[in-house]
XYZ file of C-alpha atoms in Angstrom:
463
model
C 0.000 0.000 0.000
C 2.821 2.314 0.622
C 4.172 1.601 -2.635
C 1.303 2.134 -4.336
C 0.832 5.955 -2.488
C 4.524 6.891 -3.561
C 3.824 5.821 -7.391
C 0.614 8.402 -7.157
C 2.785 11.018 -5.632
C 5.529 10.517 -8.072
C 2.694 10.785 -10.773
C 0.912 13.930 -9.603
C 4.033 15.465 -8.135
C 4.600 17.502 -4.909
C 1.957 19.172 -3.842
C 1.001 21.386 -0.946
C -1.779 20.190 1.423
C -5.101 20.824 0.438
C -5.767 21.989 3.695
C -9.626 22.742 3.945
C -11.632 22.291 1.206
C -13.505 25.221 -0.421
C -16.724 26.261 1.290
C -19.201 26.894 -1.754
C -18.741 25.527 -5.399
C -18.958 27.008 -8.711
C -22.758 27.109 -9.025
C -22.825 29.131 -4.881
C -20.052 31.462 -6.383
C -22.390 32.216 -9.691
C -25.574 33.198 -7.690
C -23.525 35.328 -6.263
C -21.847 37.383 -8.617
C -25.354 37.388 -10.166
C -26.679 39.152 -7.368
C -23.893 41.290 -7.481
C -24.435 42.770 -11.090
C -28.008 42.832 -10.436
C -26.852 45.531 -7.652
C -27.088 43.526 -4.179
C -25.294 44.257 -1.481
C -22.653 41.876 -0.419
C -24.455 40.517 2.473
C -27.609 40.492 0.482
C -26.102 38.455 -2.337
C -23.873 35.824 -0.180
C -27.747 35.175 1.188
C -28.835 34.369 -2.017
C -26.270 32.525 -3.074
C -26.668 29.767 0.135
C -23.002 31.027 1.924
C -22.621 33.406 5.078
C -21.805 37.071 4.741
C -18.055 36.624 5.711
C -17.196 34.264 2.897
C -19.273 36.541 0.445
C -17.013 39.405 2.063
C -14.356 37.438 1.293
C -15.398 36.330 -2.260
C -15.740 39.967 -2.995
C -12.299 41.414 -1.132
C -10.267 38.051 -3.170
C -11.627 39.737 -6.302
C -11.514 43.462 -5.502
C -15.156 43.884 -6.181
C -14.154 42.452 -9.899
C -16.719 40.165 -11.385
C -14.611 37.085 -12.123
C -17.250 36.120 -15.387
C -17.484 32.312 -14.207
C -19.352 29.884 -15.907
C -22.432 28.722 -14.928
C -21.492 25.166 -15.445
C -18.466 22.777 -15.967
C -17.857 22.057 -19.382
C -18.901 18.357 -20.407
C -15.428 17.584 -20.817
C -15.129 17.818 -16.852
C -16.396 15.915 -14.227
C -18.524 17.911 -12.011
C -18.454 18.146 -8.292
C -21.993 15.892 -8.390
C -20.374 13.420 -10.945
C -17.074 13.118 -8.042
C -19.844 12.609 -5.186
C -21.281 9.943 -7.733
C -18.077 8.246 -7.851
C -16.960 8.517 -4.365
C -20.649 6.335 -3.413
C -19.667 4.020 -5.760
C -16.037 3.423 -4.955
C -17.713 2.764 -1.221
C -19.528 0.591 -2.555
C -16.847 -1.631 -4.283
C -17.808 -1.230 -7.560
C -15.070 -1.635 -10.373
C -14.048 1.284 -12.510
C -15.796 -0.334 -15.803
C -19.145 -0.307 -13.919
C -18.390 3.601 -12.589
C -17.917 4.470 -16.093
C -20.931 2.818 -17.358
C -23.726 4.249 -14.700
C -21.491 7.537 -15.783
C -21.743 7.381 -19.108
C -18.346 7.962 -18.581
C -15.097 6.544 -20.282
C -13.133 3.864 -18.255
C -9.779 5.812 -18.969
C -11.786 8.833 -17.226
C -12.299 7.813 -14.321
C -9.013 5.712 -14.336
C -7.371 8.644 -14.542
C -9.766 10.433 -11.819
C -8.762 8.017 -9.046
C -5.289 8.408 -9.674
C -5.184 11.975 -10.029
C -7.858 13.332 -7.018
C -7.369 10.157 -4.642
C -6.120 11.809 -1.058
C -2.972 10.070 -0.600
C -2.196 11.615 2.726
C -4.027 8.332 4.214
C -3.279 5.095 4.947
C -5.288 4.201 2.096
C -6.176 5.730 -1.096
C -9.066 7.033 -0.230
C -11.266 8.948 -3.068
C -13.215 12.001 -1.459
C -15.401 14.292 -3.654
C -14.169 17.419 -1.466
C -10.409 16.664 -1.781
C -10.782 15.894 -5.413
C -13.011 18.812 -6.331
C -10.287 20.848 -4.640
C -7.379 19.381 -6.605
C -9.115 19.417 -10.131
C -9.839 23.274 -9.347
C -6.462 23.964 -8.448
C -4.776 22.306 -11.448
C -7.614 23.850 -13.554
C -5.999 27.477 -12.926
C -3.018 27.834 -14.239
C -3.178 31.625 -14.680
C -0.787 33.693 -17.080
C 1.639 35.617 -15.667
C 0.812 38.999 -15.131
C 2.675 41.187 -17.835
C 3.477 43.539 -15.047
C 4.929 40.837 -12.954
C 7.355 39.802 -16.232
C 7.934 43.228 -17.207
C 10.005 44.897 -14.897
C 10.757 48.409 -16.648
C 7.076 48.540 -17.760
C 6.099 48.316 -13.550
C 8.447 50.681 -12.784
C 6.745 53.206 -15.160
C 3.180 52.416 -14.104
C 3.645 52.535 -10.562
C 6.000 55.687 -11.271
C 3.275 57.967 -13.147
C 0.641 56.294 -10.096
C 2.399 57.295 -7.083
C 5.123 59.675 -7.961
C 5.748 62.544 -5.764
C 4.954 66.350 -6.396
C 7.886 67.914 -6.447
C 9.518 71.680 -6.290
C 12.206 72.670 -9.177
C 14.693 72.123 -6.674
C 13.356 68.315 -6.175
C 11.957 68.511 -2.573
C 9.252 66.332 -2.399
C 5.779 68.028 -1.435
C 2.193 68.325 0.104
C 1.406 65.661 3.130
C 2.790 62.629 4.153
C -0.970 61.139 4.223
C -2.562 58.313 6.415
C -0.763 55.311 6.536
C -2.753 52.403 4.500
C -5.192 50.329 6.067
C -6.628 48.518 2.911
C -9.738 51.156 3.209
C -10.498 54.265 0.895
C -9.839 57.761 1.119
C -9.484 59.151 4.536
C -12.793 61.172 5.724
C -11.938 64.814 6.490
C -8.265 64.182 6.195
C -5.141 64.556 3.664
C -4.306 62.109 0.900
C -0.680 62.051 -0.146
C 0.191 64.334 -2.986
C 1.184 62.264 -5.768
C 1.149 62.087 -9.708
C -1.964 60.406 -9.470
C -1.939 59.595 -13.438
C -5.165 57.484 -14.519
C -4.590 53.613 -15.714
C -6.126 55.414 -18.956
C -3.820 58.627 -19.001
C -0.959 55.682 -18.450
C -1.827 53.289 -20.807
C -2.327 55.937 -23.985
C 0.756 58.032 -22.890
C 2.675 54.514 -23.701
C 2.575 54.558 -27.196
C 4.192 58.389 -27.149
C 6.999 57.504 -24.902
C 7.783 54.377 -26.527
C 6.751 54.423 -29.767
C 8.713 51.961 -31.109
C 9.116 49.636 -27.939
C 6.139 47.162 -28.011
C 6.977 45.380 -24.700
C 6.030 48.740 -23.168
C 2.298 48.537 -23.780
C -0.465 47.545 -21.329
C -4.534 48.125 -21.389
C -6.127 50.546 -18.908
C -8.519 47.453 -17.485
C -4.980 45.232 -16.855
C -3.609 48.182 -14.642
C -7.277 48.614 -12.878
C -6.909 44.559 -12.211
C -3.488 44.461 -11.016
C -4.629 47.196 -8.426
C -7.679 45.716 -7.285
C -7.539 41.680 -8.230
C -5.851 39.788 -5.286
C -2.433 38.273 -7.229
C -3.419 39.574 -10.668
C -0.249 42.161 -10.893
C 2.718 42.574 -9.531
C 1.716 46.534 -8.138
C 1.264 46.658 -4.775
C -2.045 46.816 -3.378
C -1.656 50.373 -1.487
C -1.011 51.830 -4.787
C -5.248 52.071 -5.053
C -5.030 55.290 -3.052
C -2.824 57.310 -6.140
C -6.556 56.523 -7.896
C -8.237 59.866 -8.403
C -11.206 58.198 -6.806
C -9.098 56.522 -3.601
C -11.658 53.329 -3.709
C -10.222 49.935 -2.252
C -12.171 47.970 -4.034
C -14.404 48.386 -7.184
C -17.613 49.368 -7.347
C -19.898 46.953 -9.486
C -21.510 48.957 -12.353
C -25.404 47.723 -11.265
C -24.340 49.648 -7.963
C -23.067 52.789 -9.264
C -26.284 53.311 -11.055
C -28.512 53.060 -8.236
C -29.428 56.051 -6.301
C -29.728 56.912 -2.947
C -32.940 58.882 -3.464
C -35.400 55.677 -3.651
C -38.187 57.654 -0.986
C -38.575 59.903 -4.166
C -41.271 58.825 -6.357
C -42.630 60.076 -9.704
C -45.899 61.219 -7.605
C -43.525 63.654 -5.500
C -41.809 65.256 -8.022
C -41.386 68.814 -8.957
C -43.240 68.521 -12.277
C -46.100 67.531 -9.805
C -45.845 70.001 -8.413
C -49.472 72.890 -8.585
C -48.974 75.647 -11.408
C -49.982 78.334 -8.951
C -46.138 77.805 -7.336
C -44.431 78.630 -9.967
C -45.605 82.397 -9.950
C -45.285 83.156 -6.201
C -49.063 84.709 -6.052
C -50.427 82.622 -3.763
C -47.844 82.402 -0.097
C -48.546 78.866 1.771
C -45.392 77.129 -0.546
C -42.149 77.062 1.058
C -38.857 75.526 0.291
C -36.462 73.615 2.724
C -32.990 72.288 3.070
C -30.343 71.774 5.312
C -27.536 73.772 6.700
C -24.820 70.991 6.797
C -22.138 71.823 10.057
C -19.257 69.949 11.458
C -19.651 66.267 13.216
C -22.815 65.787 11.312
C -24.773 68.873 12.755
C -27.518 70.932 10.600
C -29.913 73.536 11.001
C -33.158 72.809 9.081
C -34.221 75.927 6.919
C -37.422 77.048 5.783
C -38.120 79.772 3.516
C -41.539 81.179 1.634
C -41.882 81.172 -1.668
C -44.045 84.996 -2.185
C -42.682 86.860 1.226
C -39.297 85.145 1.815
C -40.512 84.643 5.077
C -37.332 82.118 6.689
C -38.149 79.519 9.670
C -34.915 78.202 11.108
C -35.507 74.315 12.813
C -33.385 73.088 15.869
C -32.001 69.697 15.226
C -29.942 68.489 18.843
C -28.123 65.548 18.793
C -30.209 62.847 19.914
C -29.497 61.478 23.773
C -26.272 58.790 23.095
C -24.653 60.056 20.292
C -20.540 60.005 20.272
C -21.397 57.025 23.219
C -23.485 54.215 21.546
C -20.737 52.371 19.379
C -22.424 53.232 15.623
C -24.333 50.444 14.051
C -25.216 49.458 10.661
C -29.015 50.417 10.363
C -28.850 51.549 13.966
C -30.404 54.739 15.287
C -30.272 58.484 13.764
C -28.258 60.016 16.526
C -26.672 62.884 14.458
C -30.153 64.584 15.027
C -31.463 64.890 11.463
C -32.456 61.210 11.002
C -35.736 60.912 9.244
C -38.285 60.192 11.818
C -36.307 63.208 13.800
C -36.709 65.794 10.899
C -40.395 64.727 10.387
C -40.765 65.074 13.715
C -39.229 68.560 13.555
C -40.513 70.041 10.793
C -43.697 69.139 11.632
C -43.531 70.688 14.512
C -42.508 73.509 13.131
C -45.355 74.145 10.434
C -48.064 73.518 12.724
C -47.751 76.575 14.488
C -48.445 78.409 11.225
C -51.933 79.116 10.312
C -53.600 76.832 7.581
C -53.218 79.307 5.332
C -49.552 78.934 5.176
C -49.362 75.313 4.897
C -49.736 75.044 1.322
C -47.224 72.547 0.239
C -43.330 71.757 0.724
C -40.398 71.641 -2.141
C -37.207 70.030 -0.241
C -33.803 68.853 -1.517
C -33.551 65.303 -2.376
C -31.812 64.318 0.992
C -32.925 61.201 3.324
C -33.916 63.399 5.627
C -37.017 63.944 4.794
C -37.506 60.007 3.684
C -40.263 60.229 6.402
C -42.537 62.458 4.092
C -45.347 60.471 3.360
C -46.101 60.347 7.562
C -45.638 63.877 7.485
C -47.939 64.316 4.725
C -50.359 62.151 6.700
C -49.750 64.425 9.583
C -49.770 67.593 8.742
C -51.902 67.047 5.363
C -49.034 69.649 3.911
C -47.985 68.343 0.241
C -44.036 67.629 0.129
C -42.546 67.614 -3.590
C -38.749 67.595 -4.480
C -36.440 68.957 -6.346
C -34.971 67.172 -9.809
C -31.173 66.254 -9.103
C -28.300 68.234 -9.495
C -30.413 70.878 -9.806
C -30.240 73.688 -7.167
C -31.943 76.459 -9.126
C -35.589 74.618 -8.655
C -34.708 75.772 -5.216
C -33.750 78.911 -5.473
C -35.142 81.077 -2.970
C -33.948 78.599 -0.623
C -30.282 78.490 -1.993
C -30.465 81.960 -1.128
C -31.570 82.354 2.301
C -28.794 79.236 2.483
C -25.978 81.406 1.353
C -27.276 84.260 3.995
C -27.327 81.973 6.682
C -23.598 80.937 6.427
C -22.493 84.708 7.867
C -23.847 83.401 11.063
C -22.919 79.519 10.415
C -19.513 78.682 8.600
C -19.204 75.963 6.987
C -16.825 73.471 8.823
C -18.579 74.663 12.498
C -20.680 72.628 15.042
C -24.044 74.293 15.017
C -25.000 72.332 17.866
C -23.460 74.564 19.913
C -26.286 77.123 19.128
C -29.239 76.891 21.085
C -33.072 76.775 20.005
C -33.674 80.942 21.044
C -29.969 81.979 19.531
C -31.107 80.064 16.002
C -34.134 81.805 16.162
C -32.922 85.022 16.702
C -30.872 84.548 13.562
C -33.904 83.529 11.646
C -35.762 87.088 12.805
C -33.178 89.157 12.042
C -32.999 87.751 8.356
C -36.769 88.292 8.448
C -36.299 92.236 9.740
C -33.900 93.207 6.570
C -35.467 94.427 3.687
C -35.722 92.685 0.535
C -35.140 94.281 -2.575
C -37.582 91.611 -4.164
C -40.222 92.574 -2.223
C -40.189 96.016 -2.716
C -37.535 97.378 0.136
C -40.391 95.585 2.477
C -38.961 92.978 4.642
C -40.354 89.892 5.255
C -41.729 89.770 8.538
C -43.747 92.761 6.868
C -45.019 90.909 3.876
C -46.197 87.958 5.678
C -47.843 90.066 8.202
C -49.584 92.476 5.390
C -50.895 89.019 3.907
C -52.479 87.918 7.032
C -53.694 91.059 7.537
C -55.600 90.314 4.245
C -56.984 87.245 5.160
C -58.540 88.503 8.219
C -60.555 91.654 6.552
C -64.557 90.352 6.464
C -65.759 89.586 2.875
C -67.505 91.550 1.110
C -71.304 90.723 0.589
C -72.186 89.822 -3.444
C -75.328 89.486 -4.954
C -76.099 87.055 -7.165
């Protein structure tokens, strides 16, 4: 018997141990890269395809978010991972390899050749496993190319040159910020990226053929740089080199996912088009416009302003009780103070006190926020519409009173450090200064000569 294991390892040669087999096969790894270009999460599509979230995680780190374009099945050449379960039952069984082959539909040589090959020979005997041989057929089925980065030395040295270069002064020194160290994540938040020569894969690739017109060794696609920086072992560049990208991403983003927006609580009913005629002109007051004054450490100051009298309502958003404590959680609580039950919350308290006059209807940004706005709606029975994206100048009035308000709150400042009666005095003395638009009136005196108007008695008609 020991004979017989050495003549199999002479045959298939030295290999490392197989260690533990692989945890999903090639049909779990195709649901999932499915669910992937339809635009699933990761979790979301390791679900679907039967594995847990950290192999999906894994799956999708191994291949730098790169869809790896796998089959869905073997090739009928190949015997499958069921066909190898097939044969392992029937080996335990003591059937011969003639009678394998022939419930196979199989050749004898085939499955000759299968024991031999994918039999584990670190036992006493020569056992046949479908796990151990599965893994040993995938691993001699690789045999990848090597990278033409990896061969090329003086091509690498130019890519990762025009990538991660330093900006220099005519003297030489080396400029701008050292930069966070790398921690395989992207761009730091609110803090300096290395200055580099941050040339694109495309820029690279194109510039090439100028340099070296005449050198065809020195040529390389865009997409084989991209791979070589986010593929595990496709390239010989080092991994860190991602953050030179213009874009600082780890990983890639999966083309299903960057067309998805983040603005699914806007429907076609809410829309701006939807929005009455009688807006448009500013004759009838009631329709306001709202946004957010956006401060340091995720503060904001809700705005309001009136379409006719320019009339501005300012909207205290506090932190919620627990925030900078509670360890943040993936779809935990809104503790920045501007979550979306908080702002409907907020702003609904805020347009009650108005008179029903007023409360004519609502044109907001397209921001989460206000993701809440069919409760509000319910609520307050005010209409909420919003704005078309990208495209500030729906908003205008509101933009505005926006631009006004910075005087009193910088950008890059925590306005939670203002309280509810100091915001409010800011929003009355914007509402004390006249407006050339309304006539050098201001607009605490517009809105109060329009309710002035509503309360004069009717006058009697005849019919």
């Amino acid at each position: 018997m020991r004979e017989r294991q050495r003549e199999v390892q002479l045959y298939r040669g030295q290999i490392p141990s197989p260690g533990r087999p692989t945890v999903a096969w090639r049909q779990d790894r195709v649901r999932f890269w499915a669910a992937i270009a339809d635009g699933d999460k990761t979790g979301d599509a390791a679900a679907q395809a039967g594995v847990s979230s950290p192999v999906g995680f894994r799956w999708f780190r191994h291949a730098g978010g790169v869809n790896p374009c796998l089959s869905p099945t073997v090739s009928g050449r190949f015997l499958s991972f069921a066909e190898r379960e097939d044969i392992a039952l029937f080996r335990a069984q003591g059937l011969g390899v003639r009678e394998i082959a022939r419930r196979l539909d199989r050749s004898p040589s085939t499955i000759s050749r299968e024991l031999r090959r994918n039999a584990s020979t670190r036992t006493f005997r020569l056992e046949y496993k479908a796990t151990i041989a599965q893994w040993h057929a995938e691993r001699r089925a690789r045999r990848p190319r090597p990278a033409k980065l990896a061969s090329n030395d003086r091509l690498r040295s130019y890519v990762a040159e025009r990538l991660s270069g330093a900006v220099r002064a005519p003297g030489g020194r080396a400029l701008g910020p050292e930069g966070p160290k790398w921690q395989g994540r992207n761009k730091p938040h609110r803090g300096d990226r290395s200055w580099v020569q941050g040339w694109s894969p495309e820029q690279i690739s194109n510039r090439l053929r100028v340099d070296f017109p005449d050198d065809e060794s020195m040529r390389i696609s865009h997409e084989a740089i991209y791979q070589a920086l986010y593929v595990e072992g496709r390239g010989a560049l080092k991994r860190e080199l991602v953050a030179c990208l213009r874009s600082g991403r780890a990983l890639r983003v999966p083309r299903a996912r960057a067309r998805q927006t983040a603005w699914a609580h806007v429907t076609p009913e809410v829309m701006i088009s939807e929005r009455p005629a009688e807006v448009e002109d500013r004759a009838v007051p009631g329709h306001w416009e709202g946004d957010l004054v956006i401060g340091l450490k995720r503060s904001a100051i809700g705005t309001l302003v009136e379409r006719t009298t320019r009339f501005t309502m300012l909207i205290h958003l506090p932190r919620e009780h627990g925030y900078g404590v509670v360890p943040r959680t993936k779809n935990g609580p809104a503790l920045a103070g501007y979550g979306a039950i908080t702002m409907k919350n907020a702003l609904a308290a805020s347009m009650t006190t108005l008179p029903e006059q007023l409360r004519r209807s609502v044109t907001w940004d397209r921001g989460k926020e206000l993701s809440a706005h069919a409760a509000f709606t319910v609520e307050t029975d005010i209409a909420v519409y919003f704005a078309d994206p990208k495209s500030p100048w729906q908003r205008g009035t509101n933009e505005n009173t926006n631009g006004l308000l910075r005087q009193y709150f910088p950008n890059r400042t925590d306005l939670t450090r203002w309280t509810s009666e100091e915001i409010d005095a800011v929003a009355a003395t914007i509402n004390t200064r006249p407006r050339k638009t309304l006539g050098w009136k201001t607009p605490a005196e517009a809105l109060d000569e329009h309710l002035r108007s509503l309360q004069q008695p009717g006058v009697a008609t005849t019919d």
